[in-house]
């Protein structure tokens, strides 16, 4: 019979403990976003026909987390508007012969009708307060700066659990999901009104690793 040797990575995955959900299992302290396990999207309604979703591919976050008093926790998030993925399969240049951009990703990132990343090179969220709404749910309110405008935004947050991957020397890894909806016109973006919804739904899911 042929022997089967499991790859080391598979063994490591099997050795990882399952996530526990209780906040009592979490160490208080500073956490950094695990960029390999983090996802941030925004969605608008296109012509009333479909939900059009775009991924941000370059963002970071730092979290100060207090499991005994989650409402005292804080987070700061920075996003590079130049790094987006639209999964646009068409021939952009053929469909937009007058555009000065080489791709739809570039147009969305740089065009002053959209993210205008050349002028505003960073999107930022800095929390100003938090509330608990359940054992593993809460809200985080903060200042969102987008297109040079800063407005308060409240996110609905769910704590998903904690685990200790053996390759991180026993440090905690905690997971969260968060959602909010903003009005893009409140930040000065009113382009293609009627074709693109004013409401923008933002969704995040990610893991944070306890700092050493």
mmCIF file of C-alpha atoms in Angstrom:
data_model
loop_
_atom_site.group_PDB
_atom_site.id
_atom_site.type_symbol
_atom_site.label_atom_id
_atom_site.label_comp_id
_atom_site.label_asym_id
_atom_site.label_seq_id
_atom_site.Cartn_x
_atom_site.Cartn_y
_atom_site.Cartn_z
ATOM 1 C CA UNK A 1 0.000 0.000 0.000
ATOM 2 C CA UNK A 2 1.313 3.457 -0.902
ATOM 3 C CA UNK A 3 2.040 5.599 2.150
ATOM 4 C CA UNK A 4 0.622 9.101 2.316
ATOM 5 C CA UNK A 5 2.625 11.813 4.064
ATOM 6 C CA UNK A 6 0.609 14.890 5.018
ATOM 7 C CA UNK A 7 2.266 18.204 4.182
ATOM 8 C CA UNK A 8 3.574 20.170 7.130
ATOM 9 C CA UNK A 9 1.079 22.962 6.451
ATOM 10 C CA UNK A 10 -1.821 20.541 6.651
ATOM 11 C CA UNK A 11 -0.517 19.156 9.925
ATOM 12 C CA UNK A 12 -0.227 22.679 11.312
ATOM 13 C CA UNK A 13 -3.796 23.481 10.309
ATOM 14 C CA UNK A 14 -5.055 20.310 11.960
ATOM 15 C CA UNK A 15 -3.121 21.250 15.089
ATOM 16 C CA UNK A 16 -4.759 24.674 15.349
ATOM 17 C CA UNK A 17 -7.383 24.791 18.114
ATOM 18 C CA UNK A 18 -10.967 25.654 17.313
ATOM 19 C CA UNK A 19 -12.041 29.201 18.064
ATOM 20 C CA UNK A 20 -13.675 29.891 21.413
ATOM 21 C CA UNK A 21 -16.332 32.578 21.517
ATOM 22 C CA UNK A 22 -16.257 33.748 25.132
ATOM 23 C CA UNK A 23 -14.699 37.147 25.730
ATOM 24 C CA UNK A 24 -13.294 35.746 28.965
ATOM 25 C CA UNK A 25 -10.766 33.819 26.866
ATOM 26 C CA UNK A 26 -9.288 36.951 25.249
ATOM 27 C CA UNK A 27 -6.188 38.756 26.455
ATOM 28 C CA UNK A 28 -6.492 42.521 26.815
ATOM 29 C CA UNK A 29 -4.052 44.619 24.833
ATOM 30 C CA UNK A 30 -3.063 45.821 21.389
ATOM 31 C CA UNK A 31 -3.844 43.843 18.247
ATOM 32 C CA UNK A 32 -2.816 44.323 14.616
ATOM 33 C CA UNK A 33 -4.797 43.293 11.578
ATOM 34 C CA UNK A 34 -3.782 39.986 9.986
ATOM 35 C CA UNK A 35 -3.833 41.219 6.391
ATOM 36 C CA UNK A 36 -3.823 37.642 5.078
ATOM 37 C CA UNK A 37 -7.221 37.057 6.671
ATOM 38 C CA UNK A 38 -9.032 40.353 6.219
ATOM 39 C CA UNK A 39 -11.636 41.477 3.713
ATOM 40 C CA UNK A 40 -13.127 44.930 3.102
ATOM 41 C CA UNK A 41 -15.749 45.670 0.459
ATOM 42 C CA UNK A 42 -18.152 48.387 -0.505
ATOM 43 C CA UNK A 43 -21.365 47.908 -2.432
ATOM 44 C CA UNK A 44 -23.651 50.274 -4.355
ATOM 45 C CA UNK A 45 -26.815 49.572 -6.308
ATOM 46 C CA UNK A 46 -26.254 49.893 -10.061
ATOM 47 C CA UNK A 47 -29.225 51.250 -12.047
ATOM 48 C CA UNK A 48 -31.569 49.608 -9.550
ATOM 49 C CA UNK A 49 -30.676 46.268 -11.111
ATOM 50 C CA UNK A 50 -27.753 44.798 -9.200
ATOM 51 C CA UNK A 51 -25.507 45.162 -6.177
ATOM 52 C CA UNK A 52 -22.084 46.231 -7.447
ATOM 53 C CA UNK A 53 -19.310 45.226 -5.054
ATOM 54 C CA UNK A 54 -15.673 46.363 -5.024
ATOM 55 C CA UNK A 55 -12.818 45.059 -2.861
ATOM 56 C CA UNK A 56 -10.232 47.240 -1.184
ATOM 57 C CA UNK A 57 -6.949 45.329 -1.392
ATOM 58 C CA UNK A 58 -4.643 47.514 0.726
ATOM 59 C CA UNK A 59 -5.811 48.482 4.204
ATOM 60 C CA UNK A 60 -4.626 48.169 7.778
ATOM 61 C CA UNK A 61 -6.012 48.455 11.296
ATOM 62 C CA UNK A 62 -4.812 48.636 14.887
ATOM 63 C CA UNK A 63 -7.080 47.619 17.731
ATOM 64 C CA UNK A 64 -6.835 48.206 21.482
ATOM 65 C CA UNK A 65 -9.175 45.605 22.948
ATOM 66 C CA UNK A 66 -10.472 45.286 26.489
ATOM 67 C CA UNK A 67 -12.572 42.103 26.851
ATOM 68 C CA UNK A 68 -13.676 43.076 30.371
ATOM 69 C CA UNK A 69 -15.063 46.364 29.082
ATOM 70 C CA UNK A 70 -15.457 46.078 25.286
ATOM 71 C CA UNK A 71 -17.014 49.537 25.090
ATOM 72 C CA UNK A 72 -13.675 51.044 26.134
ATOM 73 C CA UNK A 73 -11.888 49.441 23.169
ATOM 74 C CA UNK A 74 -10.700 51.528 20.226
ATOM 75 C CA UNK A 75 -9.664 51.013 16.613
ATOM 76 C CA UNK A 76 -7.999 52.960 13.820
ATOM 77 C CA UNK A 77 -8.304 51.891 10.174
ATOM 78 C CA UNK A 78 -6.444 53.228 7.139
ATOM 79 C CA UNK A 79 -7.363 52.386 3.535
ATOM 80 C CA UNK A 80 -5.488 53.058 0.298
ATOM 81 C CA UNK A 81 -8.118 54.153 -2.276
ATOM 82 C CA UNK A 82 -5.670 53.453 -5.103
ATOM 83 C CA UNK A 83 -5.802 49.716 -4.463
ATOM 84 C CA UNK A 84 -9.170 48.318 -5.544
ATOM 85 C CA UNK A 85 -10.314 45.193 -7.354
ATOM 86 C CA UNK A 86 -13.505 45.343 -9.402
ATOM 87 C CA UNK A 87 -13.296 41.994 -11.221
ATOM 88 C CA UNK A 88 -14.021 43.855 -14.472
ATOM 89 C CA UNK A 89 -13.698 41.240 -17.251
ATOM 90 C CA UNK A 90 -14.380 43.470 -20.255
ATOM 91 C CA UNK A 91 -12.017 45.350 -22.547
ATOM 92 C CA UNK A 92 -12.012 48.638 -20.678
ATOM 93 C CA UNK A 93 -10.133 50.636 -23.318
ATOM 94 C CA UNK A 94 -12.403 49.428 -26.102
ATOM 95 C CA UNK A 95 -15.488 50.384 -24.112
ATOM 96 C CA UNK A 96 -14.065 53.707 -22.916
ATOM 97 C CA UNK A 97 -11.941 55.043 -25.805
ATOM 98 C CA UNK A 98 -11.903 58.588 -24.412
ATOM 99 C CA UNK A 99 -10.728 57.582 -20.949
ATOM 100 C CA UNK A 100 -7.238 58.510 -19.840
ATOM 101 C CA UNK A 101 -7.073 55.415 -17.642
ATOM 102 C CA UNK A 102 -5.851 51.965 -18.584
ATOM 103 C CA UNK A 103 -8.353 49.897 -16.608
ATOM 104 C CA UNK A 104 -11.611 50.182 -14.722
ATOM 105 C CA UNK A 105 -9.709 49.597 -11.474
ATOM 106 C CA UNK A 106 -7.503 52.604 -12.235
ATOM 107 C CA UNK A 107 -10.444 54.761 -13.307
ATOM 108 C CA UNK A 108 -12.396 53.975 -10.153
ATOM 109 C CA UNK A 109 -9.364 54.678 -7.960
ATOM 110 C CA UNK A 110 -8.209 57.919 -9.626
ATOM 111 C CA UNK A 111 -11.189 59.571 -11.334
ATOM 112 C CA UNK A 112 -12.372 62.620 -9.394
ATOM 113 C CA UNK A 113 -15.936 61.380 -9.842
ATOM 114 C CA UNK A 114 -15.147 58.354 -7.714
ATOM 115 C CA UNK A 115 -12.347 57.665 -5.170
ATOM 116 C CA UNK A 116 -10.057 60.456 -6.451
ATOM 117 C CA UNK A 117 -7.019 58.753 -4.945
ATOM 118 C CA UNK A 118 -4.480 61.086 -6.551
ATOM 119 C CA UNK A 119 -5.825 63.988 -4.507
ATOM 120 C CA UNK A 120 -7.012 62.108 -1.426
ATOM 121 C CA UNK A 121 -4.507 59.333 -0.855
ATOM 122 C CA UNK A 122 -6.008 57.877 2.298
ATOM 123 C CA UNK A 123 -9.398 56.902 3.686
ATOM 124 C CA UNK A 124 -9.369 56.770 7.479
ATOM 125 C CA UNK A 125 -11.647 55.660 10.305
ATOM 126 C CA UNK A 126 -10.827 56.526 13.927
ATOM 127 C CA UNK A 127 -13.190 55.266 16.595
ATOM 128 C CA UNK A 128 -14.586 57.702 19.150
ATOM 129 C CA UNK A 129 -16.835 55.385 21.157
ATOM 130 C CA UNK A 130 -18.403 51.957 21.426
ATOM 131 C CA UNK A 131 -21.411 50.243 22.981
ATOM 132 C CA UNK A 132 -22.256 46.618 23.668
ATOM 133 C CA UNK A 133 -25.605 45.350 22.401
ATOM 134 C CA UNK A 134 -25.233 41.663 23.320
ATOM 135 C CA UNK A 135 -22.739 39.087 24.512
ATOM 136 C CA UNK A 136 -20.857 39.178 21.204
ATOM 137 C CA UNK A 137 -22.322 42.218 19.444
ATOM 138 C CA UNK A 138 -21.947 45.958 19.669
ATOM 139 C CA UNK A 139 -21.580 49.215 17.820
ATOM 140 C CA UNK A 140 -18.465 51.269 17.149
ATOM 141 C CA UNK A 141 -18.820 54.954 16.332
ATOM 142 C CA UNK A 142 -16.000 56.940 14.803
ATOM 143 C CA UNK A 143 -14.891 59.630 12.395
ATOM 144 C CA UNK A 144 -14.639 58.545 8.765
ATOM 145 C CA UNK A 145 -12.508 60.747 6.520
ATOM 146 C CA UNK A 146 -13.239 60.284 2.819
ATOM 147 C CA UNK A 147 -12.595 62.703 -0.061
ATOM 148 C CA UNK A 148 -11.318 65.236 2.460
ATOM 149 C CA UNK A 149 -14.580 65.233 4.420
ATOM 150 C CA UNK A 150 -14.883 63.853 7.957
ATOM 151 C CA UNK A 151 -18.239 62.569 9.203
ATOM 152 C CA UNK A 152 -19.326 60.371 12.123
ATOM 153 C CA UNK A 153 -20.163 56.773 11.181
ATOM 154 C CA UNK A 154 -21.513 53.931 13.314
ATOM 155 C CA UNK A 155 -20.659 50.310 12.536
ATOM 156 C CA UNK A 156 -22.505 47.193 13.715
ATOM 157 C CA UNK A 157 -19.864 44.792 15.006
ATOM 158 C CA UNK A 158 -19.900 41.090 15.858
ATOM 159 C CA UNK A 159 -17.132 39.370 17.810
ATOM 160 C CA UNK A 160 -16.550 35.953 16.231
ATOM 161 C CA UNK A 161 -14.167 34.315 18.686
ATOM 162 C CA UNK A 162 -10.554 33.770 19.695
ATOM 163 C CA UNK A 163 -7.966 31.096 18.976
ATOM 164 C CA UNK A 164 -4.254 30.514 19.556
ATOM 165 C CA UNK A 165 -2.444 29.364 16.441
ATOM 166 C CA UNK A 166 0.698 27.403 17.381
ATOM 167 C CA UNK A 167 2.789 29.309 14.835
ATOM 168 C CA UNK A 168 2.114 32.567 16.713
ATOM 169 C CA UNK A 169 3.660 31.361 19.993
ATOM 170 C CA UNK A 170 0.380 31.265 21.855
ATOM 171 C CA UNK A 171 -0.662 34.833 21.114
ATOM 172 C CA UNK A 172 -4.393 35.414 20.740
ATOM 173 C CA UNK A 173 -6.026 35.850 17.341
ATOM 174 C CA UNK A 174 -9.505 37.363 17.479
ATOM 175 C CA UNK A 175 -12.073 37.773 14.701
ATOM 176 C CA UNK A 176 -14.711 40.385 13.968
ATOM 177 C CA UNK A 177 -17.220 41.273 11.288
ATOM 178 C CA UNK A 178 -18.580 44.789 10.870
ATOM 179 C CA UNK A 179 -21.049 46.550 8.590
ATOM 180 C CA UNK A 180 -22.315 50.061 8.040
ATOM 181 C CA UNK A 181 -24.072 52.105 5.385
ATOM 182 C CA UNK A 182 -23.015 55.632 4.449
ATOM 183 C CA UNK A 183 -24.370 58.298 2.131
ATOM 184 C CA UNK A 184 -21.709 59.143 -0.443
ATOM 185 C CA UNK A 185 -23.264 62.539 -1.148
ATOM 186 C CA UNK A 186 -22.565 63.535 2.465
ATOM 187 C CA UNK A 187 -18.879 63.220 1.578
ATOM 188 C CA UNK A 188 -19.286 65.334 -1.538
ATOM 189 C CA UNK A 189 -19.575 62.526 -4.099
ATOM 190 C CA UNK A 190 -22.707 62.980 -6.225
ATOM 191 C CA UNK A 191 -21.496 61.590 -9.561
ATOM 192 C CA UNK A 192 -23.836 59.463 -11.671
ATOM 193 C CA UNK A 193 -26.766 60.073 -9.335
ATOM 194 C CA UNK A 194 -29.675 57.915 -10.388
ATOM 195 C CA UNK A 195 -27.376 55.349 -11.968
ATOM 196 C CA UNK A 196 -25.432 54.676 -8.758
ATOM 197 C CA UNK A 197 -27.181 54.626 -5.391
ATOM 198 C CA UNK A 198 -26.356 57.290 -2.846
ATOM 199 C CA UNK A 199 -26.191 54.602 -0.167
ATOM 200 C CA UNK A 200 -22.968 52.628 0.084
ATOM 201 C CA UNK A 201 -22.829 49.470 2.198
ATOM 202 C CA UNK A 202 -19.432 48.734 3.741
ATOM 203 C CA UNK A 203 -18.573 45.257 5.022
ATOM 204 C CA UNK A 204 -15.504 44.018 6.899
ATOM 205 C CA UNK A 205 -14.436 40.607 8.128
ATOM 206 C CA UNK A 206 -11.033 39.956 9.573
ATOM 207 C CA UNK A 207 -8.683 38.590 12.193
ATOM 208 C CA UNK A 208 -6.458 40.542 14.570
ATOM 209 C CA UNK A 209 -3.248 39.173 16.082
ATOM 210 C CA UNK A 210 -2.150 40.113 19.572
ATOM 211 C CA UNK A 211 0.982 42.268 19.437
ATOM 212 C CA UNK A 212 4.174 40.871 20.947
#
